[in-house]
């Protein structure tokens, strides 16, 4: 038996996507968010800090250097989102924007799929409010 198949693969999702495309996704994503009436009001008009934080977060989340941790500390994402009423409808709208941004860049289909799955799971975990609060 060969141990290699049990060892984590050396290429992370971050490696496979690359820093430039990850940045592009984030840069496409937030304008879509601001154009989506279900969630736009939650976000500041100046999105540059939000974009920097998201790019740093996703870098570490996808297996790259832990940039968010280094600058801002533990992400504690549920906690940091607690002040926003994230209903299932808002989470779906957020994820639709993210998915549209990911579709806009060229990626291997399997890489695209893995990225979307990882972020979808996280988006679902961010729901903190029942639908009727909207
Ligand atoms: C499910 C729907 C989601 C909604 C409605 C939402 C909304 C927000 C809002 C309103 C902010 C504050 C923006 C600002 O003031 O700069 C924020 C920050 C952030 N979000 Fe989300 N978010 C969602 C899901 C996610 C997911 C899935 C991730 C990660 C994959 C994520 C990562 C972040 C990060 C890293 C920040 C910056 C936190 C900080 O340091 O302040 N969010 N989000």
Tab-separated table of C-alpha atoms and ligand atoms in Angstrom:
chain	number	residue	atom	x	y	z
A	1	UNK	CA	0.000	0.000	0.000
A	2	UNK	CA	1.207	3.481	-0.876
A	3	UNK	CA	0.864	6.214	1.711
A	4	UNK	CA	0.691	8.990	-0.927
A	5	UNK	CA	-3.006	8.615	-1.571
A	6	UNK	CA	-3.747	9.331	2.100
A	7	UNK	CA	-1.551	12.405	2.310
A	8	UNK	CA	-3.163	15.763	1.571
A	9	UNK	CA	-2.632	16.722	-2.079
A	10	UNK	CA	0.148	19.277	-2.336
A	11	UNK	CA	-1.899	21.663	-4.468
A	12	UNK	CA	-4.383	23.673	-2.462
A	13	UNK	CA	-7.452	25.283	-4.011
A	14	UNK	CA	-5.640	28.585	-3.530
A	15	UNK	CA	-2.725	27.278	-5.625
A	16	UNK	CA	-5.089	26.095	-8.314
A	17	UNK	CA	-7.021	29.362	-8.496
A	18	UNK	CA	-4.061	31.699	-8.039
A	19	UNK	CA	-3.893	35.048	-6.264
A	20	UNK	CA	-4.723	37.092	-9.375
A	21	UNK	CA	-7.972	35.263	-10.139
A	22	UNK	CA	-9.002	35.228	-6.514
A	23	UNK	CA	-8.590	38.993	-6.461
A	24	UNK	CA	-10.576	39.286	-9.682
A	25	UNK	CA	-13.429	37.248	-8.198
A	26	UNK	CA	-13.567	39.525	-5.142
A	27	UNK	CA	-13.434	42.647	-7.331
A	28	UNK	CA	-16.327	41.378	-9.457
A	29	UNK	CA	-18.301	40.090	-6.477
A	30	UNK	CA	-18.799	43.252	-4.392
A	31	UNK	CA	-20.233	45.452	-7.156
A	32	UNK	CA	-22.734	42.622	-7.775
A	33	UNK	CA	-23.570	42.676	-4.055
A	34	UNK	CA	-24.191	46.429	-4.199
A	35	UNK	CA	-26.468	45.885	-7.202
A	36	UNK	CA	-28.545	43.251	-5.373
A	37	UNK	CA	-31.382	45.001	-3.480
A	38	UNK	CA	-31.825	42.129	-0.996
A	39	UNK	CA	-28.373	42.705	0.548
A	40	UNK	CA	-26.951	45.978	-0.811
A	41	UNK	CA	-27.961	48.056	2.219
A	42	UNK	CA	-25.906	45.864	4.570
A	43	UNK	CA	-22.651	46.901	2.902
A	44	UNK	CA	-20.767	50.197	3.062
A	45	UNK	CA	-20.659	52.402	-0.056
A	46	UNK	CA	-16.887	52.304	-0.050
A	47	UNK	CA	-16.115	48.650	-0.511
A	48	UNK	CA	-12.322	48.773	-0.587
A	49	UNK	CA	-11.768	47.607	3.002
A	50	UNK	CA	-14.440	44.933	2.679
A	51	UNK	CA	-12.744	43.701	-0.490
A	52	UNK	CA	-9.317	43.634	1.156
A	53	UNK	CA	-10.694	41.668	4.087
A	54	UNK	CA	-12.521	39.190	1.877
A	55	UNK	CA	-9.482	38.662	-0.335
A	56	UNK	CA	-7.314	38.095	2.743
A	57	UNK	CA	-9.894	35.759	4.261
A	58	UNK	CA	-10.415	33.653	1.141
A	59	UNK	CA	-6.638	33.347	0.665
A	60	UNK	CA	-6.295	31.535	3.981
A	61	UNK	CA	-9.651	29.754	3.713
A	62	UNK	CA	-8.567	28.141	0.437
A	63	UNK	CA	-5.236	26.968	1.814
A	64	UNK	CA	-3.003	29.944	1.047
A	65	UNK	CA	-1.149	32.134	3.565
A	66	UNK	CA	-3.300	33.139	6.573
A	67	UNK	CA	-3.447	36.817	5.612
A	68	UNK	CA	-6.693	37.627	7.392
A	69	UNK	CA	-5.482	36.070	10.648
A	70	UNK	CA	-2.206	37.985	10.429
A	71	UNK	CA	-3.881	41.361	10.021
A	72	UNK	CA	-7.250	41.095	11.734
A	73	UNK	CA	-6.974	38.072	14.053
A	74	UNK	CA	-9.326	35.122	14.271
A	75	UNK	CA	-12.057	35.587	11.639
A	76	UNK	CA	-14.874	34.260	13.900
A	77	UNK	CA	-17.113	34.712	10.883
A	78	UNK	CA	-20.430	33.886	12.576
A	79	UNK	CA	-19.615	36.338	15.332
A	80	UNK	CA	-18.555	39.086	12.909
A	81	UNK	CA	-21.783	38.626	10.960
A	82	UNK	CA	-24.009	38.560	14.039
A	83	UNK	CA	-24.917	42.245	13.746
A	84	UNK	CA	-26.451	41.634	10.305
A	85	UNK	CA	-29.785	39.838	9.962
A	86	UNK	CA	-28.774	37.082	7.558
A	87	UNK	CA	-31.941	35.307	6.491
A	88	UNK	CA	-31.958	32.314	4.140
A	89	UNK	CA	-33.106	34.671	1.351
A	90	UNK	CA	-30.213	37.044	1.963
A	91	UNK	CA	-27.723	34.169	2.141
A	92	UNK	CA	-29.033	32.873	-1.192
A	93	UNK	CA	-28.743	36.337	-2.739
A	94	UNK	CA	-25.167	36.681	-1.402
A	95	UNK	CA	-24.200	33.295	-2.753
A	96	UNK	CA	-25.803	34.002	-6.141
A	97	UNK	CA	-23.570	37.091	-6.445
A	98	UNK	CA	-20.538	35.051	-5.429
A	99	UNK	CA	-21.418	32.317	-7.888
A	100	UNK	CA	-21.897	34.874	-10.694
A	101	UNK	CA	-18.476	36.368	-9.896
A	102	UNK	CA	-16.878	32.913	-9.991
A	103	UNK	CA	-18.560	32.179	-13.344
A	104	UNK	CA	-17.034	35.364	-14.750
A	105	UNK	CA	-13.443	34.100	-14.451
A	106	UNK	CA	-11.870	31.192	-16.246
A	107	UNK	CA	-11.291	28.192	-13.986
A	108	UNK	CA	-10.977	24.427	-14.319
A	109	UNK	CA	-14.521	23.074	-13.866
A	110	UNK	CA	-13.475	20.911	-10.895
A	111	UNK	CA	-11.737	23.861	-9.231
A	112	UNK	CA	-14.779	26.058	-9.783
A	113	UNK	CA	-17.006	23.358	-8.314
A	114	UNK	CA	-14.831	22.885	-5.214
A	115	UNK	CA	-14.595	26.630	-4.622
A	116	UNK	CA	-18.362	27.065	-4.895
A	117	UNK	CA	-19.023	24.125	-2.586
A	118	UNK	CA	-16.664	25.417	0.103
A	119	UNK	CA	-18.154	28.907	0.015
A	120	UNK	CA	-21.755	27.626	-0.197
A	121	UNK	CA	-21.253	25.631	2.997
A	122	UNK	CA	-19.883	28.726	4.731
A	123	UNK	CA	-22.703	30.935	3.425
A	124	UNK	CA	-25.304	28.475	4.713
A	125	UNK	CA	-23.580	28.507	8.118
A	126	UNK	CA	-23.846	32.317	8.226
A	127	UNK	CA	-27.661	32.288	8.372
A	128	UNK	CA	-28.587	33.735	11.762
A	129	UNK	CA	-32.077	35.069	11.299
A	130	UNK	CA	-35.482	33.653	10.355
A	131	UNK	CA	-37.034	34.771	7.103
A	132	UNK	CA	-39.648	37.043	8.675
A	133	UNK	CA	-37.021	39.484	9.985
A	134	UNK	CA	-36.401	40.708	6.436
B	1	LIG	C1	-24.433	34.477	3.698
B	1	LIG	C2	-24.530	35.751	3.389
B	1	LIG	C3	-23.568	36.810	3.819
B	1	LIG	C4	-23.890	38.106	4.048
B	1	LIG	C5	-25.278	38.735	3.900
B	1	LIG	C6	-22.682	38.787	4.460
B	1	LIG	C7	-22.593	40.106	4.809
B	1	LIG	C8	-21.474	40.745	5.253
B	1	LIG	C9	-21.423	42.121	5.665
B	1	LIG	C10	-22.601	43.082	5.642
B	1	LIG	C11	-20.160	42.390	6.046
B	1	LIG	C12	-19.598	43.741	6.557
B	1	LIG	C13	-18.970	44.474	5.424
B	1	LIG	C14	-18.227	45.690	5.917
B	1	LIG	O1	-18.793	46.471	6.704
B	1	LIG	O2	-17.074	45.877	5.520
B	1	LIG	C15	-19.406	41.174	5.889
B	1	LIG	C16	-18.089	41.050	6.181
B	1	LIG	C17	-17.347	39.932	5.912
B	1	LIG	N1	-17.802	38.773	5.354
B	1	LIG	FE1	-19.702	38.330	4.932
B	1	LIG	N2	-21.647	37.905	4.447
B	1	LIG	C18	-22.133	36.682	4.070
B	1	LIG	C19	-21.402	35.537	3.919
B	1	LIG	C20	-20.030	35.455	4.006
B	1	LIG	C21	-19.245	34.286	3.676
B	1	LIG	C22	-19.821	32.965	3.156
B	1	LIG	C23	-17.955	34.614	3.892
B	1	LIG	C24	-16.708	33.802	3.692
B	1	LIG	C25	-16.588	32.883	2.743
B	1	LIG	C26	-17.912	35.974	4.363
B	1	LIG	C27	-16.772	36.654	4.705
B	1	LIG	C28	-16.740	37.917	5.215
B	1	LIG	C29	-15.544	38.558	5.711
B	1	LIG	C30	-14.139	37.960	5.752
B	1	LIG	C31	-15.921	39.827	6.150
B	1	LIG	C32	-15.038	40.888	6.812
B	1	LIG	C33	-15.147	40.687	8.309
B	1	LIG	C34	-14.471	41.819	9.073
B	1	LIG	O3	-13.277	41.727	9.334
B	1	LIG	O4	-15.152	42.793	9.384
B	1	LIG	N3	-19.187	36.457	4.415
B	1	LIG	N4	-20.225	40.191	5.410
